[in-house]
Amino acid sequence: MLKIENLHARIEEKEILKGLSLTIGEGEVHAIMGPNGSGKSTLASVLAGREDYEVTEGTVTFNGKDLLDMPAEERAREGLFLAFQYPVEIPGVSNMNFLKAAVGEIRKHRGLEALTAKEFLQLVKEKSQLVELDGQLANRAVNEGFSGGEKKRNEIFQMAMLNPSMCVLDETDSGLDIDALRIVSEGVNAMRDGKRSFVIITHYQRLLDHIVPDFVHVLYKGKIVKSGTKELALELEEKGYDWLKEMEEAK
Amino acid sequence: MAYEGDELLENVTSKEYEFGFTTNIESDKAPAGLNEDIIRLISSKKNEPQWLLDWRLEAFEIFQKMTEPEWAHVKYEKPNLQAISFYAAPKQKKVLNSLDEMDPELRKTMEKLGISIEEQKRLSGVAVDFVMDSVSVATSFKEKLGELGIIFCSISDAVQEYPELIKKYLGTVIPRTDNYYAALNSAVFTDGSFCYIPKGVRCPMELSTYFRINEAGTGQFERTLLIADEESYVSYLEGCTAPQRDENQLHAAVVELVAMRDAEIKYSTVQNWYPGDKDGKGGIFNFVTKRGMCEGANSKISWTQVETGSAITWKYPSCVLKGDNSVGEFYSVAVTNHFQQADTGTKMIHIGKNTKSTIISKGISSGHSQNSYRGLVQIGKNASNARNFSQCDSLLMTDTSGAHTFPYIEVNNSTAKVEHEATTSKIGEDQIFYCLQRGLDQEQAVSMIVNGYAKDVLNKLPMEFAVEAQKLLAISLEGSVG
Ligand SMILES: Nc1ncnc2c1ncn2[C@@H]1O[C@H](COP(=O)(O)OP(=O)(O)OP(=O)(O)O)[C@@H](O)[C@H]1O
Ligand SMILES: [Mg+2]
């Protein structure tokens, strides 16, 4: 479904991704871990099409199409969703209007009929229950004045509304309290249907207890230096990253 | 646009012109230049009473002693008044045979605004078949207002039909000595609107210049006088969202509002005059004086404006809060793009006790434009317990545009409370990217963010206007992020 090969990307003359390769099959859940500054959010931004980053080498195919050739909005319409590490506030724009426009564009792109107002409200109701999002929040301006945890929950709510096939979650667990972590994880699990794929960026093994990944990768200095199954996350939790860093430096 | 039957009405209107204006002046055009004879000519062509001619001549005398103001944060070449013809008979718009003859750029914009084909035809002067039914639409509109005793007509007609009202109120809110352009307007105004709402009457519909019977478009020196008698209410709309072109570069309108005891006036403007091209060539100079007098106790005047057009805008809709407990409001969104310059804001003059004013100004600057807010809050020595709240926000779309805030506050009463807040921000690339990531394109993203930013003001517009104004903001800023 998503195939990243030898990806190099830089920002302001600084190379951040240095030959990253990763293949994600249909329905798979991949966790990406790695020290601060290793390039995890950069990877997410490059996949989502942020123009500040320049891809200097490598390819990314998404459902057989050249992802890097598409503008950001087209990637979203094709089914790529990014839950941001730091969701932005858009004052004065109601969450509902925002989602209505987004759902409309995405459905149009996928050749689906526009939802009626009633159908849309029904969808909002259903999906907000999934992450137990307070109905009031749906009516407020996008993320404005939301607490850190509410913002993260809102990301997952939007994800559920937009029905993507490839979900990239950038540290969705950070800032969540214990209950919220469980709720959000359950929401994500409910969306695992054997077809939809996930890339879950996290620092904590704790999240992976809830959302059990098929694969775990370690990103270090812009490359994947180790891949394994969920046991790798446990090992990292125990030993930290130093042993991997040393191994890398030795090369 | 939002009004059913508008197009029909306008049709009737232009037909009426065709079949004879008040006098036989179809082919008249005064020689260029400004002098007493020209003013005499204007006055006699309009068959005005002697007192009005004298009033104009005095205004001209005042005008001659004044110099063009230079304090505004705008740069332009001063218009050469001796090159302007100050009197031209109302002329028919050039009639096009079909929409294909219309400027394609203009047409594209109209389509984006969602203006119907019929409406597009009307605005661009395409000949439309005359529909018999339209006569009844126009008549029923007139009848309805007439039954309530509401007067709504051109100022020239009002001079003929209601001379005592004109004499009583003309120039009382904005004296001829007020400023250079107000003096000029007083000397040479040729058209505009007059409106009177009698005591205790709530005007049941939004009054719009656009709707007015017997009027052909906006003039160069428009004069508007609106009087709301005791306990009355009116909502008045000026302008429209469709792009307006005009061969006259200089526009200097005067708008005077008077609200008596317990009366309320809501005055909304959407200004979309031609702003000049991308390189800053051409475009209209819009030097307007607008002021409302809250004459009676508990009266209220609200100005709401969406300013997207003109090469240069110089405009400060103000309120004089004379009556005790009177309320003044100013809500403004001013967008500048390319090389546009806007210097706009308000004056709130608190004279009566317990008077209250609110100012919300949202500036949006793009391209190489300059956008300034200039506001005065003045609390007189007898205005005990006066309150003002001002919020002036600026949003920059580009690094090459400018936003400026010039607040002036004068407080002469220690019980007054004046609050001023100001912010300047740059449109967030993060916000735009967030929208793109949710499947919206760049234009939708900018439109959404800008409309969110301006929401507090747009919400004050009458519904029909608000929807169009939202689209207008988006169009004015197309391709402008950088
Ligand atoms: N605009 C920028 N200019 C220069 N360097 C940048 C810029 N944006 C990011 N970087 C650098 O790129 C590197 C990778 O950042 P990135 O945000 O991808 O890390 P991360 O793995 O997500 O870290 P964290 O775990 O802290 O979220 C960092 O060293 C960061 O400082
Ligand atoms: Mg990160």
mmCIF file of N, CA and C in Angstrom, chain B residues 162-261:
data_model
loop_
_atom_site.group_PDB
_atom_site.id
_atom_site.type_symbol
_atom_site.label_atom_id
_atom_site.label_comp_id
_atom_site.label_asym_id
_atom_site.label_seq_id
_atom_site.Cartn_x
_atom_site.Cartn_y
_atom_site.Cartn_z
ATOM 1 N N TYR B 162 -39.423 67.048 -0.356
ATOM 2 C CA TYR B 162 -39.379 67.219 1.108
ATOM 3 C C TYR B 162 -38.350 68.282 1.478
ATOM 4 N N PRO B 163 -38.476 69.474 0.895
ATOM 5 C CA PRO B 163 -37.427 70.487 1.097
ATOM 6 C C PRO B 163 -37.217 70.842 2.569
ATOM 7 N N GLU B 164 -38.309 70.802 3.358
ATOM 8 C CA GLU B 164 -38.144 71.217 4.763
ATOM 9 C C GLU B 164 -37.262 70.227 5.547
ATOM 10 N N LEU B 165 -37.386 68.918 5.212
ATOM 11 C CA LEU B 165 -36.535 67.928 5.893
ATOM 12 C C LEU B 165 -35.064 68.095 5.489
ATOM 13 N N ILE B 166 -34.864 68.327 4.206
ATOM 14 C CA ILE B 166 -33.494 68.498 3.716
ATOM 15 C C ILE B 166 -32.866 69.731 4.360
ATOM 16 N N LYS B 167 -33.638 70.801 4.371
ATOM 17 C CA LYS B 167 -33.118 72.050 4.910
ATOM 18 C C LYS B 167 -32.773 71.906 6.388
ATOM 19 N N LYS B 168 -33.602 71.137 7.072
ATOM 20 C CA LYS B 168 -33.410 70.984 8.504
ATOM 21 C C LYS B 168 -32.160 70.157 8.829
ATOM 22 N N TYR B 169 -31.889 69.119 8.021
ATOM 23 C CA TYR B 169 -30.843 68.176 8.418
ATOM 24 C C TYR B 169 -29.563 68.189 7.589
ATOM 25 N N LEU B 170 -29.635 68.657 6.352
ATOM 26 C CA LEU B 170 -28.453 68.579 5.494
ATOM 27 C C LEU B 170 -27.265 69.324 6.104
ATOM 28 N N GLY B 171 -26.172 68.642 6.256
ATOM 29 C CA GLY B 171 -24.966 69.283 6.771
ATOM 30 C C GLY B 171 -24.944 69.500 8.271
ATOM 31 N N THR B 172 -25.921 68.934 8.977
ATOM 32 C CA THR B 172 -25.927 69.130 10.432
ATOM 33 C C THR B 172 -24.984 68.154 11.131
ATOM 34 N N VAL B 173 -24.802 66.984 10.534
ATOM 35 C CA VAL B 173 -23.919 65.997 11.157
ATOM 36 C C VAL B 173 -22.485 66.214 10.672
ATOM 37 N N ILE B 174 -22.372 66.479 9.387
ATOM 38 C CA ILE B 174 -21.061 66.764 8.804
ATOM 39 C C ILE B 174 -21.110 68.175 8.214
ATOM 40 N N PRO B 175 -20.676 69.152 8.969
ATOM 41 C CA PRO B 175 -20.731 70.524 8.463
ATOM 42 C C PRO B 175 -19.806 70.683 7.264
ATOM 43 N N ARG B 176 -20.080 71.702 6.486
ATOM 44 C CA ARG B 176 -19.296 71.904 5.266
ATOM 45 C C ARG B 176 -17.833 72.176 5.592
ATOM 46 N N THR B 177 -17.603 72.667 6.794
ATOM 47 C CA THR B 177 -16.239 72.989 7.211
ATOM 48 C C THR B 177 -15.475 71.757 7.698
ATOM 49 N N ASP B 178 -16.130 70.616 7.709
ATOM 50 C CA ASP B 178 -15.531 69.441 8.348
ATOM 51 C C ASP B 178 -14.179 69.051 7.768
ATOM 52 N N ASN B 179 -14.130 68.868 6.484
ATOM 53 C CA ASN B 179 -12.857 68.528 5.853
ATOM 54 C C ASN B 179 -12.926 68.853 4.370
ATOM 55 N N TYR B 180 -11.807 68.808 3.751
ATOM 56 C CA TYR B 180 -11.623 69.161 2.346
ATOM 57 C C TYR B 180 -12.628 68.470 1.426
ATOM 58 N N TYR B 181 -12.731 67.148 1.572
ATOM 59 C CA TYR B 181 -13.603 66.413 0.652
ATOM 60 C C TYR B 181 -15.080 66.570 0.979
ATOM 61 N N ALA B 182 -15.388 66.778 2.273
ATOM 62 C CA ALA B 182 -16.785 67.015 2.644
ATOM 63 C C ALA B 182 -17.223 68.372 2.089
ATOM 64 N N ALA B 183 -16.340 69.341 2.121
ATOM 65 C CA ALA B 183 -16.660 70.662 1.570
ATOM 66 C C ALA B 183 -16.875 70.549 0.061
ATOM 67 N N LEU B 184 -15.988 69.810 -0.589
ATOM 68 C CA LEU B 184 -16.115 69.620 -2.034
ATOM 69 C C LEU B 184 -17.444 68.956 -2.373
ATOM 70 N N ASN B 185 -17.737 67.887 -1.639
ATOM 71 C CA ASN B 185 -18.986 67.172 -1.875
ATOM 72 C C ASN B 185 -20.184 68.115 -1.696
ATOM 73 N N SER B 186 -20.168 68.913 -0.648
ATOM 74 C CA SER B 186 -21.288 69.819 -0.373
ATOM 75 C C SER B 186 -21.498 70.794 -1.531
ATOM 76 N N ALA B 187 -20.410 71.180 -2.163
ATOM 77 C CA ALA B 187 -20.528 72.127 -3.266
ATOM 78 C C ALA B 187 -21.068 71.471 -4.529
ATOM 79 N N VAL B 188 -20.701 70.242 -4.762
ATOM 80 C CA VAL B 188 -20.985 69.673 -6.090
ATOM 81 C C VAL B 188 -21.798 68.382 -6.116
ATOM 82 N N PHE B 189 -22.296 67.907 -4.975
ATOM 83 C CA PHE B 189 -22.983 66.601 -5.002
ATOM 84 C C PHE B 189 -24.112 66.608 -6.026
ATOM 85 N N THR B 190 -24.236 65.482 -6.725
ATOM 86 C CA THR B 190 -25.279 65.432 -7.751
ATOM 87 C C THR B 190 -26.287 64.327 -7.517
ATOM 88 N N ASP B 191 -25.925 63.326 -6.773
ATOM 89 C CA ASP B 191 -26.961 62.343 -6.460
ATOM 90 C C ASP B 191 -26.656 61.640 -5.157
ATOM 91 N N GLY B 192 -27.529 60.708 -4.784
ATOM 92 C CA GLY B 192 -27.404 60.056 -3.499
ATOM 93 C C GLY B 192 -28.785 59.679 -3.008
ATOM 94 N N SER B 193 -28.857 59.238 -1.775
ATOM 95 C CA SER B 193 -30.129 58.732 -1.253
ATOM 96 C C SER B 193 -30.619 59.557 -0.078
ATOM 97 N N PHE B 194 -31.923 59.550 0.054
ATOM 98 C CA PHE B 194 -32.531 60.157 1.229
ATOM 99 C C PHE B 194 -33.496 59.156 1.846
ATOM 100 N N CYS B 195 -33.472 59.087 3.164
ATOM 101 C CA CYS B 195 -34.345 58.133 3.823
ATOM 102 C C CYS B 195 -34.845 58.724 5.134
ATOM 103 N N TYR B 196 -36.148 58.602 5.353
ATOM 104 C CA TYR B 196 -36.722 59.085 6.609
ATOM 105 C C TYR B 196 -37.653 58.013 7.166
ATOM 106 N N ILE B 197 -37.396 57.622 8.395
ATOM 107 C CA ILE B 197 -38.263 56.633 9.047
ATOM 108 C C ILE B 197 -39.048 57.377 10.128
ATOM 109 N N PRO B 198 -40.372 57.374 10.015
ATOM 110 C CA PRO B 198 -41.154 58.154 10.982
ATOM 111 C C PRO B 198 -41.160 57.535 12.376
ATOM 112 N N LYS B 199 -41.622 58.316 13.288
ATOM 113 C CA LYS B 199 -41.683 57.934 14.691
ATOM 114 C C LYS B 199 -42.369 56.568 14.886
ATOM 115 N N GLY B 200 -41.721 55.728 15.658
ATOM 116 C CA GLY B 200 -42.332 54.458 16.046
ATOM 117 C C GLY B 200 -42.375 53.393 14.973
ATOM 118 N N VAL B 201 -41.753 53.628 13.831
ATOM 119 C CA VAL B 201 -41.842 52.647 12.741
ATOM 120 C C VAL B 201 -40.573 51.799 12.661
ATOM 121 N N ARG B 202 -40.777 50.498 12.599
ATOM 122 C CA ARG B 202 -39.646 49.599 12.325
ATOM 123 C C ARG B 202 -39.687 49.272 10.846
ATOM 124 N N CYS B 203 -38.680 49.663 10.131
ATOM 125 C CA CYS B 203 -38.676 49.391 8.696
ATOM 126 C C CYS B 203 -38.600 47.871 8.499
ATOM 127 N N PRO B 204 -39.586 47.286 7.816
ATOM 128 C CA PRO B 204 -39.709 45.825 7.780
ATOM 129 C C PRO B 204 -38.721 45.145 6.841
ATOM 130 N N MET B 205 -38.021 45.900 6.013
ATOM 131 C CA MET B 205 -37.059 45.256 5.117
ATOM 132 C C MET B 205 -35.755 46.025 5.119
ATOM 133 N N GLU B 206 -34.704 45.334 4.695
ATOM 134 C CA GLU B 206 -33.415 46.009 4.589
ATOM 135 C C GLU B 206 -33.531 47.008 3.442
ATOM 136 N N LEU B 207 -33.209 48.231 3.685
ATOM 137 C CA LEU B 207 -33.222 49.214 2.617
ATOM 138 C C LEU B 207 -31.862 49.203 1.939
ATOM 139 N N SER B 208 -31.888 49.222 0.636
ATOM 140 C CA SER B 208 -30.631 49.145 -0.072
ATOM 141 C C SER B 208 -30.605 50.135 -1.210
ATOM 142 N N THR B 209 -29.456 50.766 -1.393
ATOM 143 C CA THR B 209 -29.311 51.728 -2.487
ATOM 144 C C THR B 209 -29.565 51.012 -3.793
ATOM 145 N N TYR B 210 -29.197 49.781 -3.766
ATOM 146 C CA TYR B 210 -29.309 48.881 -4.847
ATOM 147 C C TYR B 210 -30.760 48.666 -5.272
ATOM 148 N N PHE B 211 -31.617 48.897 -4.329
ATOM 149 C CA PHE B 211 -33.026 48.626 -4.443
ATOM 150 C C PHE B 211 -33.789 49.880 -4.823
ATOM 151 N N ARG B 212 -33.092 51.012 -4.679
ATOM 152 C CA ARG B 212 -33.818 52.260 -4.707
ATOM 153 C C ARG B 212 -34.447 52.552 -6.062
ATOM 154 N N ILE B 213 -35.644 53.040 -5.997
ATOM 155 C CA ILE B 213 -36.353 53.381 -7.208
ATOM 156 C C ILE B 213 -35.807 54.725 -7.696
ATOM 157 N N ASN B 214 -35.691 54.877 -8.970
ATOM 158 C CA ASN B 214 -35.266 56.143 -9.557
ATOM 159 C C ASN B 214 -33.807 56.480 -9.336
ATOM 160 N N GLU B 215 -32.964 55.515 -9.521
ATOM 161 C CA GLU B 215 -31.561 55.826 -9.287
ATOM 162 C C GLU B 215 -30.701 54.973 -10.197
ATOM 163 N N ALA B 216 -29.673 55.548 -10.765
ATOM 164 C CA ALA B 216 -28.805 54.764 -11.642
ATOM 165 C C ALA B 216 -27.389 54.724 -11.116
ATOM 166 N N GLY B 217 -27.105 53.737 -10.335
ATOM 167 C CA GLY B 217 -25.728 53.505 -9.900
ATOM 168 C C GLY B 217 -25.207 54.554 -8.945
ATOM 169 N N THR B 218 -23.984 54.369 -8.552
ATOM 170 C CA THR B 218 -23.369 55.252 -7.582
ATOM 171 C C THR B 218 -22.695 56.420 -8.296
ATOM 172 N N GLY B 219 -22.799 57.558 -7.747
ATOM 173 C CA GLY B 219 -22.180 58.720 -8.365
ATOM 174 C C GLY B 219 -20.832 59.020 -7.760
ATOM 175 N N GLN B 220 -20.209 59.979 -8.353
ATOM 176 C CA GLN B 220 -18.872 60.336 -7.943
ATOM 177 C C GLN B 220 -18.899 61.109 -6.622
ATOM 178 N N PHE B 221 -19.878 61.989 -6.489
ATOM 179 C CA PHE B 221 -20.010 62.766 -5.259
ATOM 180 C C PHE B 221 -21.389 62.486 -4.675
ATOM 181 N N GLU B 222 -21.503 61.318 -4.074
ATOM 182 C CA GLU B 222 -22.792 60.896 -3.534
ATOM 183 C C GLU B 222 -23.055 61.572 -2.205
ATOM 184 N N ARG B 223 -24.320 61.778 -1.952
ATOM 185 C CA ARG B 223 -24.701 62.399 -0.693
ATOM 186 C C ARG B 223 -25.857 61.591 -0.123
ATOM 187 N N THR B 224 -25.676 61.052 1.065
ATOM 188 C CA THR B 224 -26.732 60.260 1.666
ATOM 189 C C THR B 224 -27.142 60.891 2.986
ATOM 190 N N LEU B 225 -28.440 60.972 3.188
ATOM 191 C CA LEU B 225 -28.967 61.524 4.436
ATOM 192 C C LEU B 225 -30.050 60.580 4.939
ATOM 193 N N LEU B 226 -29.856 60.089 6.157
ATOM 194 C CA LEU B 226 -30.782 59.095 6.688
ATOM 195 C C LEU B 226 -31.226 59.538 8.086
ATOM 196 N N ILE B 227 -32.523 59.664 8.260
ATOM 197 C CA ILE B 227 -33.040 60.134 9.545
ATOM 198 C C ILE B 227 -33.980 59.102 10.147
ATOM 199 N N ALA B 228 -33.662 58.665 11.343
ATOM 200 C CA ALA B 228 -34.545 57.740 12.049
ATOM 201 C C ALA B 228 -35.186 58.514 13.186
ATOM 202 N N ASP B 229 -36.482 58.730 13.058
ATOM 203 C CA ASP B 229 -37.190 59.507 14.078
ATOM 204 C C ASP B 229 -37.351 58.663 15.350
ATOM 205 N N GLU B 230 -37.924 59.265 16.378
ATOM 206 C CA GLU B 230 -38.016 58.609 17.677
ATOM 207 C C GLU B 230 -38.570 57.188 17.577
ATOM 208 N N GLU B 231 -37.933 56.277 18.327
ATOM 209 C CA GLU B 231 -38.392 54.883 18.458
ATOM 210 C C GLU B 231 -38.505 54.153 17.128
ATOM 211 N N SER B 232 -37.736 54.564 16.160
ATOM 212 C CA SER B 232 -37.801 53.843 14.885
ATOM 213 C C SER B 232 -36.560 52.980 14.706
ATOM 214 N N TYR B 233 -36.618 52.119 13.686
ATOM 215 C CA TYR B 233 -35.488 51.227 13.412
ATOM 216 C C TYR B 233 -35.324 51.060 11.914
ATOM 217 N N VAL B 234 -34.097 51.071 11.456
ATOM 218 C CA VAL B 234 -33.852 50.791 10.046
ATOM 219 C C VAL B 234 -32.491 50.120 9.865
ATOM 220 N N SER B 235 -32.472 49.182 8.923
ATOM 221 C CA SER B 235 -31.205 48.570 8.523
ATOM 222 C C SER B 235 -30.987 48.935 7.061
ATOM 223 N N TYR B 236 -29.858 49.528 6.810
ATOM 224 C CA TYR B 236 -29.600 50.107 5.488
ATOM 225 C C TYR B 236 -28.356 49.463 4.892
ATOM 226 N N LEU B 237 -28.445 49.048 3.632
ATOM 227 C CA LEU B 237 -27.304 48.425 2.974
ATOM 228 C C LEU B 237 -26.801 49.305 1.856
ATOM 229 N N GLU B 238 -25.500 49.448 1.799
ATOM 230 C CA GLU B 238 -24.915 50.274 0.751
ATOM 231 C C GLU B 238 -23.913 49.427 -0.024
ATOM 232 N N GLY B 239 -23.911 49.602 -1.317
ATOM 233 C CA GLY B 239 -22.937 48.904 -2.148
ATOM 234 C C GLY B 239 -23.355 47.486 -2.443
ATOM 235 N N CYS B 240 -22.507 46.768 -3.129
ATOM 236 C CA CYS B 240 -22.773 45.362 -3.348
ATOM 237 C C CYS B 240 -21.453 44.663 -3.603
ATOM 238 N N THR B 241 -21.492 43.329 -3.564
ATOM 239 C CA THR B 241 -20.246 42.570 -3.628
ATOM 240 C C THR B 241 -19.695 42.478 -5.039
ATOM 241 N N ALA B 242 -20.546 42.654 -6.037
ATOM 242 C CA ALA B 242 -20.065 42.544 -7.410
ATOM 243 C C ALA B 242 -19.049 43.646 -7.673
ATOM 244 N N PRO B 243 -18.016 43.334 -8.439
ATOM 245 C CA PRO B 243 -17.007 44.351 -8.700
ATOM 246 C C PRO B 243 -17.610 45.556 -9.410
ATOM 247 N N GLN B 244 -17.247 46.740 -8.971
ATOM 248 C CA GLN B 244 -17.798 47.954 -9.545
ATOM 249 C C GLN B 244 -16.701 48.698 -10.281
ATOM 250 N N ARG B 245 -16.965 48.993 -11.510
ATOM 251 C CA ARG B 245 -15.994 49.788 -12.253
ATOM 252 C C ARG B 245 -16.574 51.159 -12.485
ATOM 253 N N ASP B 246 -15.718 52.119 -12.610
ATOM 254 C CA ASP B 246 -16.207 53.464 -12.877
ATOM 255 C C ASP B 246 -15.087 54.243 -13.523
ATOM 256 N N GLU B 247 -15.460 55.047 -14.492
ATOM 257 C CA GLU B 247 -14.410 55.812 -15.177
ATOM 258 C C GLU B 247 -13.926 56.977 -14.330
ATOM 259 N N ASN B 248 -14.716 57.353 -13.329
ATOM 260 C CA ASN B 248 -14.284 58.445 -12.461
ATOM 261 C C ASN B 248 -13.325 57.918 -11.421
ATOM 262 N N GLN B 249 -12.177 58.524 -11.356
ATOM 263 C CA GLN B 249 -11.191 58.013 -10.432
ATOM 264 C C GLN B 249 -11.474 58.462 -9.003
ATOM 265 N N LEU B 250 -11.949 59.697 -8.868
ATOM 266 C CA LEU B 250 -12.148 60.240 -7.530
ATOM 267 C C LEU B 250 -13.591 60.062 -7.063
ATOM 268 N N HIS B 251 -13.761 59.466 -5.910
ATOM 269 C CA HIS B 251 -15.076 59.364 -5.297
ATOM 270 C C HIS B 251 -15.012 59.980 -3.922
ATOM 271 N N ALA B 252 -15.881 60.944 -3.674
ATOM 272 C CA ALA B 252 -15.872 61.601 -2.374
ATOM 273 C C ALA B 252 -17.311 61.715 -1.888
ATOM 274 N N ALA B 253 -17.767 60.687 -1.204
ATOM 275 C CA ALA B 253 -19.152 60.662 -0.747
ATOM 276 C C ALA B 253 -19.262 61.240 0.657
ATOM 277 N N VAL B 254 -20.467 61.676 0.982
ATOM 278 C CA VAL B 254 -20.773 62.094 2.347
ATOM 279 C C VAL B 254 -22.035 61.350 2.783
ATOM 280 N N VAL B 255 -21.973 60.735 3.949
ATOM 281 C CA VAL B 255 -23.139 60.041 4.487
ATOM 282 C C VAL B 255 -23.418 60.591 5.877
ATOM 283 N N GLU B 256 -24.633 61.088 6.058
ATOM 284 C CA GLU B 256 -25.023 61.620 7.374
ATOM 285 C C GLU B 256 -26.199 60.808 7.929
ATOM 286 N N LEU B 257 -26.072 60.387 9.161
ATOM 287 C CA LEU B 257 -27.159 59.655 9.816
ATOM 288 C C LEU B 257 -27.590 60.425 11.062
ATOM 289 N N VAL B 258 -28.901 60.431 11.302
ATOM 290 C CA VAL B 258 -29.399 61.048 12.530
ATOM 291 C C VAL B 258 -30.342 60.068 13.216
ATOM 292 N N ALA B 259 -30.047 59.742 14.461
ATOM 293 C CA ALA B 259 -30.933 58.860 15.225
ATOM 294 C C ALA B 259 -31.509 59.643 16.396
ATOM 295 N N MET B 260 -32.835 59.737 16.430
ATOM 296 C CA MET B 260 -33.497 60.450 17.523
ATOM 297 C C MET B 260 -33.686 59.500 18.715
ATOM 298 N N ARG B 261 -34.368 59.987 19.714
ATOM 299 C CA ARG B 261 -34.560 59.221 20.949
ATOM 300 C C ARG B 261 -35.051 57.786 20.664
#
